[in-house]
């Protein structure tokens, strides 16, 4: 006696969270059944393996049918075929768009193209995440990217509106989209110690301060092309950053800057002497990073540069984080006292964000 | 021109991409009613077109309004080639034709295509203006309300129950027309859908006419079925109960909702003998039926008797075991009863009610289950005349469409009339003048068709026969005074002239009247019945192999097998009932399905322990070869297992009836006055009681003889039924006896399984085992799936078996899981207990258990004082005054955590789709039905030629059923409703051809669209405008 057909359809669609997770994780029905058996569900419920198999198949079928709708979450809300309570709808969407840390670190900043998709095999092997799950996550990134790429307005809002994600997840996706668009390098060996959270934090700061959207805080013409483009960095701003070069190119200015910082921090830093000796190198590093941002290539290497030019030197001298914070604060503020320097607002826009990023990036 | 139908096409959304080049669609809509068609403009390049059309107006007869569906077709405009159809929506406008139902149909409907399924949605507004006084039009029956619900609908009061109405309509099946060879599957499917829609409309109109002739205004318990007879055509038939209903005024002042049907009846209805000759069951010739009868009593020695029944000439090839006896009894029983029951029968051809729950006081006695089956050949090759072969009355009829088309319904009518006649005579033999819980069904395989009918023989209150007059017969006076709660168990037939051998005892409740030892019925448990413990689902499952044969040979083979199947199904039911330690079955439904090479029998019922009936004896096993020592040991081992199971079941279902002994006098009749009277009657008959107690010793325990391996298998199979896991209960009736504290969470579901039997040389045993396993596994799966809802009860569990192909068995289950509150149950019962303690302070401890088990049975305790205090109400038999009952009901009403939990759930942000609940029950726990919007009766066909791509057979059917649910919900929502009650999937015919990558499925569903209001919201709303009740949006509750 073999089962030809075996279905269960509820007026309210039954969603089993555990099975949904297994499905999202890309397990086959048989693997999922095996995993469920291992979880001890048979003992708890007194069910047989056959029942479990049938139940799993059923849920998988439902999820498969729902997947089409999950690709455009507002559809899930308006469709009539599956009656799902709103809280469950939210759960389905949120979980579907949730990604693995290990996976996102692999593709963050990469072009979301066919080429990258081909690499998913390797990523799967490397991370231990099933290929199916990798594909889903990659397709999610790509789908969100495609939808919001050309859209005006706040990136996070756009994502939330079109994919009905929670605030937290929408912010993460904004970071992913931002990174993918600007192709920031995150895969280098020296960046491996950074988590997705670190990058997402930086992305948020950069979106807030360095993009087109950041300038037009009170847009006069909401339809104008200038209005709130969150995805691209503000080109004009990047051009202007060249002006900061004077801080290191002008010897007097650099010395004055150094003395201002040293005076203020004397006795407050445990690594004062190291700071004093390294000041010029550090300052050059930070200002040069700014000056180079006109080139796309250098934009991509932003994080590599920051780590190389600032994080690594400080770390090798064993700066504690509190000292880094004190230093960066003083380093930024002191510029205001440099009479010959005229680009105070530019400096603040640059350094305000950079300081936040550096503090986040400064850890082991 | 009595009606104007107005239709407006507003918008579409989520349309499929029809133009690959632009990824868009140029959609327009055709609106068709009858022969008139309107079109909207083409809305270019959009998947979300906004047509916002003018009002399309159709001026039509109300007859057409009833018959025709409104047909809306969405198409993609194509300049160069033919326009492509996207899909269709059929809207039944019947709900707009009665004044109290919906006034407008407005909402999003799924656009359905029989090949592609749902393809987007369309927003439509439909209105009807009726010009003339409808009652003057005889061809139409606008205004007659239809209800699928098999009890008096909640917001109505039955003024008169007129009785049985039936009708059938026959047509050629488009699938088998010559044109089908040249048209597309889509065209063929659509022709079929449209035809069936038309036929159901016509059928409903005709039934409505009959109701009007009977001076009724509604049909309750309306059951419409399709017989897909293949080449010989398509039959749409319906039965129902004609009533005159009164709408209860001002919904805000309603009694609180109750969990069981018909409690809200303020007054009892009167069964009204139609004074005008009703045109019912149009005079088709009545042939002697071929049928077999089941009553609640069987003994092991019966099988030989079946043959005597069979031989009785035209009386039927599968005549019941007691047929001969019955014939003699019928006469005498009727003579003895005399009086009004006679009148009842004489007045109408078939005194049948399709109701399964009754207004208080209507149901007096229940005799037992009566059923009849007959095997017919659907044949068009043979001579066009009735041919009787081998002394049987199997009818053969040529169904040549060209020459005999008009004759056809008569034949089908005659077949059914035959069966009904048989049922009627069975009922008479049981001393009953009426049949309640009546239903009819068919099973068709190729050209053989089994027609089945079954119901419960009953005596209805004679006083209900004539409006306003009280029959002064002494006998009835006595009956009147019977305590509620056990009266229906008392035998209606004469003790000295029993129609079959049965053990009678004095009623364990009132100690006055005689009751049988077991009671089988097809109805729901009466609300006032006194039940001990909880009930459970009991199923008998059976397969019988049959040789493949053609035509008559096949029919003969089937009719030869039927009596054995009936007998075995019955034995199984009886054994399982005893194994559960219970003594009555409610909601019994026996389905016999015919296939190419086998017959399947599946009986489902809800077992309960009726306090009025004696404690069931155990099951004893007797071996045939006592010499063998090891064998003996085996037998005793088995005996022990059986005894253990019985004990375990008693504990599981909380069956602990008070010990029956003479010391305990007077069953728990809490009212002192009542009790004293009972005490007297007790002492009068005390010696008889002793006698009867003796008769319930070991000697009459059910004996199973194990004489061969077959019997051994049977016993084993008895023990393989696993009880549901803890936290689960199941029943196939409306409510679970013993559970009264429902919370509001419900989950209706349909589950379908098809299995392929592996080997070709199957034995009956292997087949039985497979089938048993299939059903048990299905139940286990359900319990597993719904485990998050525990504690919960599966109610109205409805199994359907079909045999689509040689080695395929298909089982379809529809049921609803309802959560209940365990803690609240304790409180409620405690309250009950305390109350009864106060009232009957002399009751000893053991008796206290009794009220503990009452579900909503405080009714009897109130009923009598009320009746005594208000003599006028006693004489009009109004039962319990509404107010009093309201108090008791409220206590049991499910105001559990569920309500609050749901209310605190986050509001559905942004979702435009309102929740529509679906349930096979007639009520919604924790809610009040405020309005019936009309009947939902939908028929869909789905076909695919890319089965693999759609996820195989499971994927295909899963999607289809989900789509059917969606379409039902959309129609209900468009009517302004938020739930479907009495929902039933009447047909789910699935055919596959995997080698061709094809499959087809037909589904027919029906139910009543309603508006319900949460009880918790009701109070708030009653202070506000009552009109708000009609808004479906007001209940934004969440189902989980």
Coordinates of N, CA, C and O in Angstrom, one line a residue, chain B residues 1-101:
Chain B
X1 N -41.6 41.6 -16.2 CA -40.2 41.9 -16.0 C -40.0 42.3 -14.5 O -39.9 43.4 -14.2
X2 N -39.9 41.3 -13.7 CA -40.0 41.6 -12.3 C -38.6 42.0 -11.6 O -38.6 42.2 -10.5
X3 N -37.6 42.0 -12.4 CA -36.3 42.3 -11.7 C -35.3 43.0 -12.5 O -35.3 42.8 -13.8
X4 N -34.5 43.8 -11.9 CA -33.4 44.4 -12.6 C -32.1 44.1 -11.9 O -32.0 44.4 -10.7
X5 N -31.2 43.5 -12.6 CA -29.9 43.1 -12.0 C -28.9 44.2 -12.5 O -28.8 44.5 -13.6
X6 N -28.2 44.7 -11.5 CA -27.2 45.7 -11.8 C -25.8 45.3 -11.4 O -25.6 44.8 -10.3
X7 N -24.9 45.4 -12.4 CA -23.6 45.0 -12.1 C -22.6 46.1 -12.4 O -22.7 46.7 -13.5
X8 N -21.6 46.2 -11.6 CA -20.5 47.2 -11.8 C -19.2 46.5 -11.7 O -19.0 45.9 -10.6
X9 N -18.3 46.7 -12.6 CA -17.0 46.1 -12.6 C -16.1 47.3 -12.1 O -15.9 48.3 -12.8
X10 N -15.5 47.1 -11.0 CA -14.7 48.2 -10.4 C -13.2 48.1 -10.8 O -12.7 49.0 -11.5
X11 N -12.6 47.0 -10.5 CA -11.2 47.0 -10.7 C -10.7 45.5 -10.7 O -11.4 44.6 -10.3
X12 N -9.4 45.4 -11.1 CA -8.8 44.1 -11.0 C -7.5 44.2 -10.3 O -7.0 45.3 -10.2
X13 N -6.9 43.1 -9.8 CA -5.6 43.2 -9.2 C -4.9 41.8 -9.4 O -5.6 40.8 -9.5
X14 N -3.6 41.9 -9.3 CA -2.8 40.7 -9.4 C -3.1 39.9 -10.6 O -3.0 38.6 -10.6
X15 N -3.4 40.5 -11.7 CA -3.7 39.8 -12.9 C -2.5 39.1 -13.5 O -1.4 39.6 -13.2
X16 N -2.6 38.0 -14.2 CA -1.4 37.4 -14.7 C -0.9 38.2 -15.9 O -1.6 38.9 -16.5
X17 N 0.4 38.0 -16.2 CA 1.0 38.6 -17.4 C 0.5 37.9 -18.6 O 0.7 36.7 -18.7
X18 N -0.2 38.6 -19.5 CA -0.7 37.9 -20.7 C 0.1 38.2 -21.9 O 0.1 37.6 -22.9
X19 N 0.8 39.3 -21.8 CA 1.7 39.7 -23.0 C 3.1 39.6 -22.5 O 3.6 40.4 -21.7
X20 N 3.8 38.6 -23.1 CA 5.2 38.4 -22.7 C 6.1 39.5 -23.0 O 7.0 39.8 -22.3
X21 N 5.8 40.2 -24.1 CA 6.7 41.3 -24.5 C 6.7 42.4 -23.5 O 7.8 42.9 -23.2
X22 N 5.6 42.8 -23.0 CA 5.5 44.0 -22.1 C 5.4 43.6 -20.7 O 5.5 44.4 -19.8
X23 N 5.2 42.3 -20.4 CA 5.0 41.8 -19.1 C 3.8 42.4 -18.5 O 3.7 42.7 -17.3
X24 N 2.8 42.8 -19.3 CA 1.6 43.4 -18.8 C 0.4 42.8 -19.5 O 0.5 41.8 -20.3
X25 N -0.8 43.3 -19.2 CA -2.0 42.7 -19.7 C -3.0 43.9 -20.1 O -3.0 44.9 -19.4
X26 N -3.7 43.6 -21.2 CA -4.7 44.6 -21.6 C -6.0 44.0 -21.3 O -6.6 43.3 -22.2
X27 N -6.5 44.2 -20.1 CA -7.7 43.4 -19.7 C -9.0 44.1 -19.9 O -9.1 45.4 -19.8
X28 N -10.0 43.4 -20.2 CA -11.4 43.9 -20.2 C -12.3 42.8 -19.7 O -11.9 41.6 -19.6
X29 N -13.5 43.1 -19.4 CA -14.4 42.2 -18.8 C -15.7 42.1 -19.5 O -16.3 43.1 -20.0
X30 N -16.2 40.8 -19.6 CA -17.5 40.6 -20.2 C -18.4 40.2 -19.1 O -18.1 39.3 -18.3
X31 N -19.6 40.8 -19.0 CA -20.6 40.5 -18.0 C -21.8 39.9 -18.6 O -22.4 40.5 -19.5
X32 N -22.1 38.6 -18.3 CA -23.1 37.9 -19.0 C -24.2 37.4 -18.0 O -23.8 36.8 -16.9
X33 N -25.4 37.6 -18.3 CA -26.5 37.1 -17.6 C -27.5 36.6 -18.6 O -28.0 37.4 -19.4
X34 N -27.9 35.3 -18.5 CA -28.8 34.8 -19.5 C -28.2 35.0 -20.9 O -27.1 34.5 -21.1
X35 N -28.9 35.6 -21.8 CA -28.3 35.8 -23.1 C -27.8 37.2 -23.4 O -27.4 37.5 -24.5
X36 N -27.8 38.0 -22.3 CA -27.3 39.4 -22.5 C -25.9 39.5 -22.1 O -25.5 39.0 -21.0
X37 N -25.1 40.2 -22.8 CA -23.7 40.4 -22.5 C -23.3 41.8 -22.6 O -23.7 42.5 -23.5
X38 N -22.6 42.3 -21.6 CA -22.0 43.7 -21.6 C -20.5 43.5 -21.5 O -20.0 42.6 -21.0
X39 N -19.8 44.6 -22.0 CA -18.4 44.6 -22.0 C -17.8 45.9 -21.4 O -18.4 46.9 -21.6
X40 N -16.8 45.8 -20.7 CA -16.1 47.0 -20.2 C -15.1 47.5 -21.3 O -14.9 46.8 -22.2
X41 N -14.5 48.6 -21.1 CA -13.5 49.1 -21.9 C -12.2 48.3 -21.7 O -12.1 47.6 -20.6
X42 N -11.3 48.3 -22.6 CA -10.0 47.6 -22.4 C -9.2 48.5 -21.6 O -9.0 49.7 -21.9
X43 N -8.6 48.0 -20.5 CA -7.7 48.8 -19.7 C -6.3 48.4 -20.1 O -5.9 47.3 -19.7
X44 N -5.6 49.3 -20.8 CA -4.4 48.9 -21.4 C -3.2 48.8 -20.4 O -3.1 49.6 -19.4
X45 N -2.4 47.8 -20.6 CA -1.1 47.7 -20.0 C -1.1 47.8 -18.5 O -0.5 48.8 -17.9
X46 N -1.8 46.9 -17.9 CA -1.8 47.0 -16.4 C -2.1 45.6 -15.8 O -2.9 44.9 -16.4
X47 N -1.5 45.3 -14.7 CA -1.9 44.1 -14.0 C -2.9 44.4 -12.9 O -3.4 43.6 -12.2
X48 N -3.2 45.7 -12.7 CA -4.1 46.2 -11.7 C -5.1 47.2 -12.4 O -5.1 48.3 -12.0
X49 N -5.9 46.7 -13.3 CA -6.8 47.6 -14.1 C -7.8 48.2 -13.2 O -8.4 47.6 -12.3
X50 N -8.1 49.5 -13.5 CA -9.2 50.2 -12.9 C -10.3 50.5 -13.9 O -10.3 51.5 -14.6
X51 N -11.3 49.6 -14.0 CA -12.3 49.8 -15.1 C -13.3 50.8 -14.6 O -13.7 51.7 -15.4
X52 N -13.7 50.7 -13.4 CA -14.7 51.6 -12.8 C -15.9 51.8 -13.8 O -16.2 52.9 -14.2
X53 N -16.5 50.7 -14.2 CA -17.5 50.7 -15.3 C -18.7 51.4 -14.8 O -19.0 51.7 -13.7
X54 N -19.6 51.6 -15.9 CA -20.9 52.1 -15.6 C -21.7 50.9 -14.9 O -21.2 49.8 -14.8
X55 N -23.0 51.1 -14.5 CA -23.8 50.0 -14.1 C -24.3 49.3 -15.3 O -25.1 49.9 -16.1
X56 N -24.0 48.0 -15.4 CA -24.6 47.2 -16.4 C -26.0 46.7 -15.9 O -26.0 46.1 -14.8
X57 N -27.0 47.0 -16.7 CA -28.4 46.6 -16.2 C -29.0 45.5 -17.0 O -29.0 45.6 -18.2
X58 N -29.4 44.5 -16.3 CA -30.1 43.3 -17.0 C -31.5 43.4 -16.5 O -31.8 43.3 -15.3
X59 N -32.5 43.4 -17.4 CA -33.9 43.3 -17.0 C -34.4 41.9 -17.3 O -34.4 41.4 -18.4
X60 N -34.7 41.2 -16.2 CA -34.9 39.8 -16.3 C -36.1 39.3 -15.4 O -36.5 40.0 -14.5
X61 N -36.6 38.1 -15.8 CA -37.6 37.5 -14.9 C -37.0 37.0 -13.7 O -35.8 36.6 -13.6
X62 N -37.8 37.0 -12.6 CA -37.2 36.5 -11.4 C -36.9 35.0 -11.4 O -36.1 34.5 -10.7
X63 N -37.6 34.3 -12.4 CA -37.3 32.9 -12.6 C -35.8 32.7 -13.0 O -35.1 31.9 -12.5
X64 N -35.5 33.6 -14.0 CA -34.1 33.6 -14.4 C -33.1 34.0 -13.3 O -32.0 33.4 -13.2
X65 N -33.6 34.9 -12.6 CA -32.7 35.4 -11.5 C -32.3 34.2 -10.6 O -31.2 34.1 -10.0
X66 N -33.3 33.3 -10.4 CA -33.1 32.2 -9.5 C -32.2 31.1 -10.2 O -31.3 30.5 -9.5
X67 N -32.4 30.9 -11.5 CA -31.7 29.8 -12.1 C -30.3 30.2 -12.6 O -29.4 29.4 -12.4
X68 N -30.2 31.4 -13.2 CA -29.0 31.7 -13.8 C -27.9 32.3 -12.9 O -28.3 33.1 -12.0
X69 N -26.7 31.9 -13.1 CA -25.6 32.6 -12.3 C -25.2 33.8 -13.2 O -25.3 33.8 -14.4
X70 N -24.7 34.8 -12.5 CA -24.0 35.9 -13.2 C -22.6 35.4 -13.6 O -21.9 34.9 -12.7
X71 N -22.3 35.7 -14.8 CA -21.1 35.1 -15.3 C -20.2 36.3 -15.7 O -20.5 37.1 -16.6
X72 N -19.0 36.4 -15.1 CA -18.1 37.4 -15.4 C -16.8 36.8 -15.9 O -16.2 36.0 -15.3
X73 N -16.4 37.3 -17.1 CA -15.2 36.7 -17.8 C -14.2 37.8 -17.9 O -14.6 38.9 -18.5
X74 N -13.0 37.6 -17.5 CA -12.0 38.6 -17.7 C -11.1 38.1 -18.9 O -10.7 36.9 -18.9
X75 N -10.9 39.0 -19.8 CA -10.1 38.6 -21.0 C -9.0 39.6 -21.2 O -9.0 40.7 -20.8
X76 N -8.0 39.1 -22.0 CA -6.9 39.9 -22.4 C -7.2 40.3 -23.9 O -7.3 39.5 -24.8
X77 N -7.2 41.6 -24.1 CA -7.5 42.1 -25.5 C -6.3 41.8 -26.4 O -5.1 42.1 -26.0
X78 N -6.6 41.3 -27.6 CA -5.5 41.1 -28.5 C -6.0 41.6 -29.9 O -7.0 41.2 -30.4
X79 N -5.2 42.5 -30.4 CA -5.7 43.2 -31.6 C -5.7 42.2 -32.8 O -6.6 42.3 -33.7
X80 N -4.7 41.4 -32.8 CA -4.5 40.6 -34.1 C -5.2 39.2 -34.0 O -5.7 38.7 -34.9
X81 N -5.1 38.6 -32.8 CA -5.7 37.2 -32.7 C -6.9 37.3 -31.8 O -7.3 38.3 -31.3
X82 N -7.4 36.1 -31.5 CA -8.6 36.0 -30.6 C -8.2 36.5 -29.2 O -7.0 36.3 -28.8
X83 N -9.1 37.1 -28.5 CA -8.8 37.5 -27.1 C -8.6 36.3 -26.2 O -9.3 35.3 -26.3
X84 N -7.6 36.4 -25.4 CA -7.4 35.3 -24.5 C -8.2 35.4 -23.2 O -8.2 36.5 -22.6
X85 N -8.8 34.3 -22.8 CA -9.5 34.3 -21.5 C -8.6 34.3 -20.3 O -7.6 33.4 -20.4
X86 N -8.7 35.1 -19.4 CA -7.9 35.0 -18.2 C -8.6 34.1 -17.2 O -8.0 33.2 -16.6
X87 N -9.9 34.3 -17.0 CA -10.6 33.4 -16.1 C -12.0 34.0 -15.9 O -12.4 35.0 -16.5
X88 N -12.8 33.3 -15.0 CA -14.2 33.6 -14.8 C -14.5 33.7 -13.4 O -13.8 33.1 -12.5
X89 N -15.6 34.4 -13.1 CA -16.2 34.4 -11.8 C -17.7 34.1 -12.0 O -18.4 34.8 -12.8
X90 N -18.2 33.1 -11.3 CA -19.7 32.9 -11.3 C -20.2 33.4 -10.0 O -19.7 33.0 -8.9
X91 N -21.2 34.2 -10.1 CA -21.8 34.7 -8.8 C -23.3 34.3 -8.8 O -24.1 34.6 -9.7
X92 N -23.6 33.6 -7.7 CA -25.0 33.2 -7.5 C -25.7 34.3 -6.8 O -25.3 34.8 -5.8
X93 N -26.7 34.9 -7.5 CA -27.3 36.1 -7.0 C -28.5 35.8 -6.1 O -29.2 36.7 -5.6
X94 N -28.8 34.5 -5.9 CA -29.9 34.1 -5.1 C -30.0 34.8 -3.7 O -31.0 35.2 -3.3
X95 N -28.8 35.0 -3.0 CA -28.9 35.7 -1.7 C -29.5 37.1 -1.8 O -30.0 37.6 -0.8
X96 N -29.5 37.7 -3.0 CA -30.1 39.0 -3.1 C -31.6 39.0 -3.2 O -32.2 40.0 -3.3
X97 N -32.1 37.8 -3.4 CA -33.5 37.7 -3.7 C -34.4 37.6 -2.5 O -35.6 37.7 -2.6
X98 N -33.9 37.4 -1.3 CA -34.8 37.5 -0.2 C -34.4 38.7 0.7 O -33.3 39.0 0.9
X99 N -35.5 39.2 1.2 CA -35.4 40.5 1.8 C -34.4 40.6 3.0 O -33.7 41.6 3.1
X100 N -34.4 39.6 3.8 CA -33.6 39.7 5.0 C -32.1 39.4 4.8 O -31.3 39.7 5.7
X101 N -31.8 38.8 3.7 CA -30.4 38.4 3.5 C -29.6 39.6 3.0 O -29.8 40.7 3.4

